Structure formats: C-alpha cells, structure tokens
Amino acid sequence: MKKFRKVLDGLTTSSPGGTIGTPSGGSAAGTPTAAPTPKEIDVQETLISENFQLCKTVRHGFPYQPTALAFDPVQKILAIGSRSGGVRILGRPGVDCYCQHESGAAVLQLQFLINEGALVTACADDTLHLWNLRQRRPAVLHSLKFNRERITFCHLPFQSKWLYVGTERGNTHIVNIESFVLSGYVIMWNKAIELSTKTHPGPVVHLSDSPKDEGKLLIGFESGTVVQWDLRAKKADFRIYYDEAIHSVSWHHEGKTFMCSHSDGSLTLWNLRNTTKPFQVTFPHGKIQKDGRKESCKPILKVEYKTSRSSEPFVIFSGGLSYDKAGRRPTLTIMHGKAITVLEMDYPIVEFMVLCETPYINEVQDPYAVVVLLEKDLIVVDLTQSNFPVFENPYPMDVHESPVTCTAYFADCPPDIIPILYSIGAKHKKTGYSQKEWPVSGGSWTLGSHTYPEIIITGHADGSVKFWDASAFTLQMLYKLKTSKVFEKPKPGEGRAAELGEEDPFAVQMVSWCPQSRIFCVVGISAHIILYRFSKYDSNTQIVSLEVRLQCDSEDIITPSENENNPCFSEPGPHSPQPHHQHPASPGSRTPEGAKDSIPCLKVKDRVVRVPPGYQSELVIQLLWVDGEPPPQITSVDINSAYGLLAFGNCNGLAVVDYLQKTVLLCISTLDLYGATDPYQRLTRSPRRNRQSTSGLTELTDNQQSTDMDRSKSPTSVHYPTSLHNDPRVLPEPVASLRASHCSPVFYLLDNGHASRRAMLQQLHGVTMYSHDEHHTTTTSYCWNERESRENSFSRSRSSSVSSIDRDTKEAVTTLQFGESYGRKNDVLPGPCLWVGTSLGVVLLIPMSIPIDHEERMEDSVTVGPSGAVQMLKGSVLRFAFLDCSGALIQCPYEVWRDQNAPEDSDRPRRRKLVHFSPSSSQDACGEGHLTVVCSERQAKVFLMPSQSCLFVHNITESSFVLRADVVSVCNSVCLACFCANGHVMMLSLPSLRPLMDVNYLPLTDMRIARTFYFTNGGQALYLSSPTEIQRITYTQEMCDNLQEMLGELFTPIETPEAQNRGFLKGFFGGNPQTFDREELFGEAAAGKASRSLAQHIPGQGGLEGMKVAAGGAVGELARARIALDERGQRLGELEERTALMMTSAETFSKHAHEMMLKCKDKKWYQF
C-alpha cells in the first residue's frame, strides 16, 4: 500500500515519497486552511502507467463524403470509400471495420479480389493500395505510386491476378496483384485508335473483359470512342466513334452486345456484328417536343445491363432526367421489360451497384438487389419484388439524420434499461421494408467476454434526442425522443425564430441523465430546460411551465462595501434575477419603449396532451427576455433525483428548481453568490445600456464593428496599463468566454454575454464564425494555430491586479454538481450540497436542507443557505467528483425508478425509495470526511472536506487548456481523464494527481470534436469524428489487448462457386468463352519490365500488423517470411534488371557477330 501522509500547515504540501504536484500555498488557489490536527490519508493507488494505452476501437455512422463503392459477391461484404481517404467495410451486423489511408487522399475506386480476402483501392494521389482483409484490422500490403500518369479507372477480372489501370492520358497499364509491379505490356492510346484520328480520345472511363473471350478488352474513352483490344494480337478488333461522351459501359452476359450511357441522357445498345452504328438508341426520360425534337436530358452517369432466367433483363441507371423539371430529386431508374420504375432519392447518388447471384460475367446474372450509395445515406433495393421495396438497414447510418449537437456516453448501465427502451422504441419503427434478410451478410462476429450495457445519447439540431445501445462495440438505436413536441409550432414569419433568423430553435445543447431513476433533462438552445420522466404507460398530461428571469441589472452599482454586512442569501437583492412562476405576459408583450420583456423564446403547449409510453415531459423551464435582450444560453445543468432538485446556470447567475413542488428555490446573480467572500473585491461595475440591438445575436458585420467596440467600453473607463491584460478579467469577453465555453457546447460570441444561436448552429454544420479577438473583428474561419497563439499571449494568472476587472466581463456558471458533502468547516455530518464552479475558476459550496419524510418533502420547502466557502483554480471549472478517504468514488444519491402512471396498488402505496452513498458509509468512524476532486481548464486540485484543505494540486497544462474532464472508473480504481485543446489525452491518478498517461492523440481541427468528446467508465471515450460518424476509442491497455477478439472477422473461408457447364452445343457453336493465359502475355518473360520511372512500388505495413496479431504462431512466421521475401525480391529485382541489360547487350553483340560471320562465310580472302 502506498501511503500519503499530509501535514496541512497552511504553507506546504509534502509526502514521505516526495512532493506530488505543486505546493498549494503559492498557487492561485490561495492558502489551504490548516486542519486542527494532522490528517493521515491512507490510499491504495493501484493504477500505473502500464494500465493505459490509447487506440481507436470502432467507428459508427455513415461514411462522411463517400466517393466509391464495391461488393464481394462471394464473401458478401461491402466497401465504401470516402473523400478523406477512409474505407468502411461492412458485413453482417457487428462486422464493421474502418481503415484510413495515411495520405488522406480521396478514394476514387474500390476493387475486391473476390473471395481472396483482399481489396484494391485507387486514390486521388494516383496510388494503388492492396489491403489485407484476412486480419481483423486490415492493413496495406503493397502500394504502387504512379509518377507520370493519373489514374481514372481500374478493372480486375474475376480470378485474375492482373489489374487493368486506365489513365487520364488514355493509356492502359497492367499491374500484377501479387507483386504489385507494372507489367511491360501497355496499351497506348495512339495504338488503340486509328492513326487517321486527329484528336485525343480523352481519359479512359471504362475497362472490361469480353464475357465471350477473356483475351478481348473493351476500352471506353470519355470522348465517345470505344475500342475492343485483342490482347494476344496486340491490335484493335473494332473501333466505335460516337458523338456523345461516354460515362459507363455494361455487357450482356453472352458477350454479343453491350450498352453505353451518354452525357445527353441516352442509352445506346451495340451489336458486335455491326459496330458502325448503334443497334438501338433510347432516351428513357426524353419526351418528344411539339417541334419534333427530343427534350434535352441530364447525363446518365452509370448503367448496368443484367439478365435474368425468370424474367426480362434489367436495365438500371442513374440520372437521365430532363432539364426542364427543376427541383426534382435524384433518381434511380429500373427498366424491367416494358415497365419503367423511377425511384426518387433524398440525396444525390454517388454510386450504385447491382448485386447478382454469380460472380461469373458470362453466366445469367439473376440480380436480386441494388445497393445505392447516396451522399448521406446507404439504401438497398429489393429487385425480386415488383414494387421494389428497400431493405431495413441494420447499420446506424442515420446518426446525422439531423446534425448532432451534443453527445453523452454511459457505460455499465442498469441491465434492465436497454430492453425497456428498445421495447418502447420498437413500436415507432417504420414499416414497408422488404421481408428478406439484409443481403450484406459476410464476415463473422461473436459477443465478446468483456461486454456490459452501454448507452450513447445524441442530441440533434431539430430538437430530437436518440438513445443508442452501444454494447459490445455495436450501435443500434433504441429510442427517439422529440423535444419539439412540448412547444407550439412557431408560425412562419412570427416569433423569435423569425426575428433573429433562427433556423433550429429546438436544438439540443446538453443532456443530463440518471440511468437509475430514469430522470432525463434536456437543455435547449433557446434557453429552455425540459425535464422528462420515464413511463411504460401512456398518459394525458398538462405540461407545467416555469419561467425564470435570470438577468442581472446592469445599472446597479456593486462595491465590496455593499455586501460586507449582508448575508449572502437573505433576500434577493435588487440586482438578483427574479423567478416567475406564472406567465406574466403574453408572447406579444413589450415594454413601453417597444422592446420585448418577460416573455420566453418558445411557447409551451398550454393544453392537455396525450403522450405515448416512454419519456414524458413533466416540467419546462424557460428563461425570459429582459429589456429587449434574449436570455443568454444555459451553460451548465445538474439534476438529482434523490433531492428532487434541478440546478442550472449561465453567464448571469444560478437558479435552483424544486421539480417535485414545481417551484424556483433560488435565482441569483453570480456576483451575489459570493457575498462578503468575493475573492476579487470587485470595484464599481460601470453601467451599460439597457437595450442593445438584437442584430448582435447574428454574425457581426463590418458595419457593426465600431458599434461593438464602443459598446465594449465604459463611459467612465480608463486606460489600463498593458500589464493588466495578463488578467482574464481585463480581456474582452469574447476572448475570456470563448475559452470558458469549451466545458459545454455553449459558444460565447459577443461582448454583451449572449451567445449567437445561429452561429452555433452554423458550427454544427461545419461553418465556424467567431468574434474573438481584442477588437471584435469578424472572422469567417477559425484556425487553431491562431487560437493557440492567442492562448499563449494571454495568461490565466490571477495573481496580478484582480481589482481592475473589465467592466463588461461576466462570470458564467460553468459546472454544477449535487452531492453529499460538508457545507461548512465545522460540520460533523455530511448533507445535501450543491457545488458551483465558475468561468473564473471559483468554486462555491451551497448547503441545503431537504425534508426526509415523503409527505414533508412534497409539502415543506427546501431551504438553501450559503456557506461562504470559496476555493480558486486556474481557468474555468469543468468537473467535480467525490472520493471517500480510501480513494473510492462516491456515487451521487438517487431515487429508485418508479412508474408514476402505473395502476395504484392499495397494499403497496407509491412512495419514493432513495439510495444514498454517504461519505462516511464506507469508513469506520463517522465524520472522517471525504475528498473532493476539482478540475479546471488548467489545473486539478483535491480538497479534504470538511476542512476544505488542499491536499494535492497539479497544473495540467500551461500552453493549452482542457476541453473535457471526467472522473472515471477503470481497472477497479478511479482516475481523472482530460482531453486538451492541443490534442493531448491525459490520465491522472486519484487522489495524488500523479500523471499516468499523456498521449498526443488528436490535433483539434474542428470544434465538433471539442463539443462532443466524452469519457466514460471502463476505459472508453467517444467523439464525433465527422458530421456523420462517431469514433470510439479506448484508453486502457486491457481493452487494447482484447480488441482483436471483440472485433468481427471480415474474411470467412468460403468455397468459390463453380462455373456452370454450358453444354456441348453452345461450346461447339462458339458460345463458350475462350480462356487464355494472362501470365503468358503480361509476364516479364513475354512483356518485359515497365519503366521504373512510371510507377514506384512502396511496401506496406500489413505484414507487420499481421505479425502483431499472430505473434509466435505459424501465421506470424509466414508473415515474417513474406516480408523478408518481399525485401529480398526487391533487391533481386534490381539485380535482375542489371543482369537483363547485360544479357540484352550480349545478345545484340552475338547477333551482330553472327550476321558478320554469315556475310563473310563464302568470301575469298581477296574479296575483303
């Protein structure tokens, strides 16, 4: 056991093992209070650095900005490439793998080596990559970088090791898949076309084998030229010249006809017997106009021509609609015989692929489904039914159905919560799906041994909240809640949304959930809070609404002397926020000056509504407009079901609501929280204007710049010395509050303390706009390098000139936490308390008196009395947590869930059942106290309660700031997990705050990551890696070691189906396809070697990954041998080249010598 002995003499912090952290006496937190007697804290810290390792686990959601699609018809797995260089490989539910190209170049095309467990990717940097899919985490085996040509199209015939690569110059190269080197066989564009042709045919847009003869390659050029190249004879069989550009080509399985799609919206059918003109030309969506001409149509980007044994052939294509139909959605057209079905899509079509029963192109295809990859969705259409229904997608592809605005992650939930949420959510599922099984069914996945209930909650811009089952590295939607149903629909052109240009007034800003009591709290962007209770029964409910006027009066004069002799919470002061329990004014009420006043942003439904089973709204809390100013966004919230209390705060102050009695207990400004204990001893706050233009809630413009600069100055302001800018209170509010905003998804943008909701929602869609520099200039892009330079230029130190506080800076409540603690230093027993943290690093403690008896609790009021306790840290306070004196985490008390809508039982009256975790419950003696962990943007401290002595302090970062901090349970212990703006993920032991891990994991390139990063118990975390994808990571060594067994297998051994016997007659009459030996044509012996300057071979790391997976086994040995052979083969290849040059030279010399000998053989000596 490691013993920490703390002698609290008010000056130093020491231990027998050396000093841990930094002395608290000289820190910004002030001097720790001396305890009456030395305390001895025995803590067994079991966590060590070897327990931690950071790695990605799985990625959920729809691939962001998809570009390519491929399907293995034998393994039945699907691959999707993206613009950022990512590849998602999907199989049966649970088989979901994400790969990333190191270059980050966009994926142009994907080609499976069918039933071989490998995938070829062609990227925009003109590099081919071969991925090994026979390991759970695929890796690149080989890469081939083209130096002089740009890749436009690839084709890999079934059961062939030779990949055809078309280029922008119109040439076709051939790559050996096994060695990943170029063959010397090249089809040059000038050989493919006729010599008399005067123009370049354009890039290669299509390559395919003839189903009738593998030795014939069909090459399609963009200009409209199609060439069938005889690979053996090295010449063209025929050439087709068409007036319209070609986008795609598709063969009939017999190899006698093929179909082309063109840029004018036409389809041409060509017969090999007569290639001078098309056999058939159709405009599927082009109607004949009155003048007899065809109306112009959009290009048909892709066509697939598939035959069926039991019915007419299928012709499936995308695009081709007429231009005159403006506003029509993208379409996929299915022509089956004479029937034409047009399927409208919600998003543009990126790619589609028809799934067939056979991998052989010379057999009847029998298509059964078509996979359609859209810009923001993936759908699969069932072709076996006449109405073409879609399959129900088992993957969580709709995470981004509305943009994600916040996340929450709960591990080790009560085991009954997932089934009950699923049963409620299943009642609201859509119907009309195909009854057949999902066709992408490849791979294998089993439930691992390290599984426990996990739930992810996502809040969205449209006000919806989704609960997801995240157990065992999967993601499945359980339940969807629409918070907008609580409010009346705003009429077009009316209300606050129209006045402020608000597009998503219901957007979810943060959530708070108690899984044990099933109490759920949603904070909205329009300064509203909705409290939900869970019920298995439907009910008729009258929604109760509370309106709170949480707004400081900026005209008041506030001096230290005002509050010296006044109790902190005796009566609400003249500058304190005022609660409104009733609706004091209609939405149209205004002040005599015409400004909005005392109205909420949204109107709650005032009638009885019928709510279905699930989460049912019990209380809505709304902040009110004051003097024409909308309420600032809520920056923090906490709810406790055992106390029946809800607390929330913003940049104006703090409010505490009793949701059982539906009353406001406390509504007070941040400044009044201090009373006489204000650590800053603030001077007079200069007056501001009562009313400010509502244009300040939208993006700043050049015309507003001077106004905002003037507004940020006080009429009586004086010029401070430059040195005062080291104090955060002197910074303009956009700078100070921007840094404070990363503890929650609230963005402070303007100097009046109000956040621009429109600007926040723009960020949710990837657009960033801040007014964050000293002069309030507008920036349309946000650079983190610039951000860090600003961070370096402003220190968060509070040791200098705290009296010269900026006149317009407000102090926001950044975090709140209910819990059992000691409200005063002389308390003997713990009681209910509320811990308050502010954006200036101040920690306040508010004790409460709550009736214990059920009847008394529902009738008597809860009393709230401040203790005056103040502690200080560097930076905004982000997180509170409580430990007992043995280092174990103390859970917050909660109420056991009970269904309030359940039928009454006279034998068992409905009473509240509370579960308390007192700090003294796990200790021998009562009154021993507990530890409080406080983490801010820059610092972490551990206090001993009730003495409020600082035991440990650790400066987390000096050059950056913490965005997210959580106290988590891991490896049967607890630690403090931090994610910093510079991308570092840190782990600190508790209570000693000893650094355990510091990994530079993720450079913060997007505010989305800061807004959605979330640590949870069990060594897991998540963040939104793109607008459509959730990335989960682990930070424990144990989970990293067990990751291989938790992931699904992409490759399963399956026998390749045999080709059908076509019969004697078809073979006799030339119907049987001809086979030929590609090795004989493309191998080095026949074709020679390609120029080394054309492409460069790059060995991949796939073999090394394989060795890690199968270290010490036969697979590992084979992988090592293969790598060694590759390296040796490369050296031998260079030697072979030199040897070949010498042999060529020797052969040339021998040939010339032989010719000379024959020439001189019959000559006499005198003829020389």
PDB file of C-alpha atoms in Angstrom, residues 635 724-749 770-774 782 784 786-798 809-810 812 814 838-841 874-878 936-938 957-964 979-981 1004 1007 1010:
ATOM      1  CA  THR A 635     -24.019  26.907 -19.607  1.00  0.00           C
ATOM      2  CA  LEU A 724      -3.207  44.281 -16.797  1.00  0.00           C
ATOM      3  CA  HIS A 725      -4.005  42.270 -19.917  1.00  0.00           C
ATOM      4  CA  ASN A 726      -2.451  39.293 -18.172  1.00  0.00           C
ATOM      5  CA  ASP A 727      -5.588  39.163 -16.069  1.00  0.00           C
ATOM      6  CA  PRO A 728      -8.574  37.408 -17.612  1.00  0.00           C
ATOM      7  CA  ARG A 729     -10.970  39.963 -16.180  1.00  0.00           C
ATOM      8  CA  VAL A 730      -9.329  42.583 -18.413  1.00  0.00           C
ATOM      9  CA  LEU A 731      -9.786  40.576 -21.566  1.00  0.00           C
ATOM     10  CA  PRO A 732     -12.672  41.450 -23.841  1.00  0.00           C
ATOM     11  CA  GLU A 733     -15.443  38.996 -23.109  1.00  0.00           C
ATOM     12  CA  PRO A 734     -15.298  37.136 -26.418  1.00  0.00           C
ATOM     13  CA  VAL A 735     -11.728  36.100 -25.576  1.00  0.00           C
ATOM     14  CA  ALA A 736     -12.324  35.166 -21.979  1.00  0.00           C
ATOM     15  CA  SER A 737     -15.656  33.496 -22.522  1.00  0.00           C
ATOM     16  CA  LEU A 738     -14.540  31.625 -25.641  1.00  0.00           C
ATOM     17  CA  ARG A 739     -12.021  29.790 -23.549  1.00  0.00           C
ATOM     18  CA  ALA A 740     -14.629  29.111 -20.930  1.00  0.00           C
ATOM     19  CA  SER A 741     -17.063  27.760 -23.445  1.00  0.00           C
ATOM     20  CA  HIS A 742     -15.312  24.500 -24.092  1.00  0.00           C
ATOM     21  CA  CYS A 743     -16.676  22.906 -20.953  1.00  0.00           C
ATOM     22  CA  SER A 744     -20.044  22.763 -22.676  1.00  0.00           C
ATOM     23  CA  PRO A 745     -21.457  23.204 -26.149  1.00  0.00           C
ATOM     24  CA  VAL A 746     -22.145  26.870 -25.448  1.00  0.00           C
ATOM     25  CA  PHE A 747     -20.342  29.424 -27.544  1.00  0.00           C
ATOM     26  CA  TYR A 748     -19.899  32.935 -26.201  1.00  0.00           C
ATOM     27  CA  LEU A 749     -19.532  35.186 -29.163  1.00  0.00           C
ATOM     28  CA  TYR A 770     -16.261  33.888 -34.020  1.00  0.00           C
ATOM     29  CA  SER A 771     -15.781  37.381 -32.811  1.00  0.00           C
ATOM     30  CA  HIS A 772     -12.964  36.530 -30.504  1.00  0.00           C
ATOM     31  CA  ASP A 773     -10.111  38.954 -30.813  1.00  0.00           C
ATOM     32  CA  GLU A 774      -9.446  42.076 -28.809  1.00  0.00           C
ATOM     33  CA  TYR A 782     -11.230  29.672 -37.241  1.00  0.00           C
ATOM     34  CA  TRP A 784      -6.474  26.562 -34.061  1.00  0.00           C
ATOM     35  CA  GLU A 786      -4.185  31.262 -34.231  1.00  0.00           C
ATOM     36  CA  ARG A 787      -6.193  30.145 -31.228  1.00  0.00           C
ATOM     37  CA  GLU A 788      -3.132  28.707 -29.531  1.00  0.00           C
ATOM     38  CA  SER A 789      -1.101  31.809 -30.239  1.00  0.00           C
ATOM     39  CA  ARG A 790      -3.812  33.804 -28.517  1.00  0.00           C
ATOM     40  CA  GLU A 791      -3.781  31.394 -25.626  1.00  0.00           C
ATOM     41  CA  ASN A 792      -0.043  31.885 -25.287  1.00  0.00           C
ATOM     42  CA  SER A 793      -0.406  35.641 -25.403  1.00  0.00           C
ATOM     43  CA  PHE A 794      -2.946  35.783 -22.557  1.00  0.00           C
ATOM     44  CA  SER A 795      -2.093  34.250 -19.218  1.00  0.00           C
ATOM     45  CA  ARG A 796      -4.803  32.911 -16.943  1.00  0.00           C
ATOM     46  CA  SER A 797      -2.888  34.007 -13.861  1.00  0.00           C
ATOM     47  CA  ARG A 798      -4.958  35.797 -11.252  1.00  0.00           C
ATOM     48  CA  THR A 809     -16.950  40.821 -18.379  1.00  0.00           C
ATOM     49  CA  LYS A 810     -19.472  38.440 -16.842  1.00  0.00           C
ATOM     50  CA  ALA A 812     -20.564  32.279 -16.010  1.00  0.00           C
ATOM     51  CA  THR A 814     -19.687  26.514 -15.908  1.00  0.00           C
ATOM     52  CA  THR A 838     -17.468  29.425 -12.490  1.00  0.00           C
ATOM     53  CA  SER A 839     -15.612  30.604 -15.576  1.00  0.00           C
ATOM     54  CA  LEU A 840     -13.141  32.471 -13.358  1.00  0.00           C
ATOM     55  CA  GLY A 841     -12.010  29.319 -11.590  1.00  0.00           C
ATOM     56  CA  LYS A 874      -6.695  28.454 -12.813  1.00  0.00           C
ATOM     57  CA  GLY A 875      -9.175  28.504 -15.669  1.00  0.00           C
ATOM     58  CA  SER A 876     -12.872  27.701 -15.864  1.00  0.00           C
ATOM     59  CA  VAL A 877     -14.039  24.925 -13.568  1.00  0.00           C
ATOM     60  CA  LEU A 878     -15.043  21.844 -15.578  1.00  0.00           C
ATOM     61  CA  SER A 936     -10.460  23.285 -14.366  1.00  0.00           C
ATOM     62  CA  GLU A 937      -9.116  24.242 -17.777  1.00  0.00           C
ATOM     63  CA  ARG A 938      -5.567  24.420 -16.449  1.00  0.00           C
ATOM     64  CA  THR A 957      -1.245  22.370 -18.957  1.00  0.00           C
ATOM     65  CA  GLU A 958       0.322  25.781 -19.362  1.00  0.00           C
ATOM     66  CA  SER A 959       0.311  26.232 -23.134  1.00  0.00           C
ATOM     67  CA  SER A 960      -3.185  24.878 -23.845  1.00  0.00           C
ATOM     68  CA  PHE A 961      -6.414  24.271 -21.926  1.00  0.00           C
ATOM     69  CA  VAL A 962      -8.604  21.310 -21.022  1.00  0.00           C
ATOM     70  CA  LEU A 963     -11.746  20.854 -23.082  1.00  0.00           C
ATOM     71  CA  ARG A 964     -13.217  17.834 -21.346  1.00  0.00           C
ATOM     72  CA  PHE A 979      -8.721  15.993 -23.217  1.00  0.00           C
ATOM     73  CA  CYS A 980      -6.837  19.185 -24.108  1.00  0.00           C
ATOM     74  CA  ALA A 981      -7.236  21.597 -26.997  1.00  0.00           C
ATOM     75  CA  LEU A1004      -8.107  19.699 -32.558  1.00  0.00           C
ATOM     76  CA  MET A1007     -14.936  22.488 -32.796  1.00  0.00           C
ATOM     77  CA  ALA A1010     -14.376  19.660 -28.589  1.00  0.00           C
TER      78      ALA A1010
END
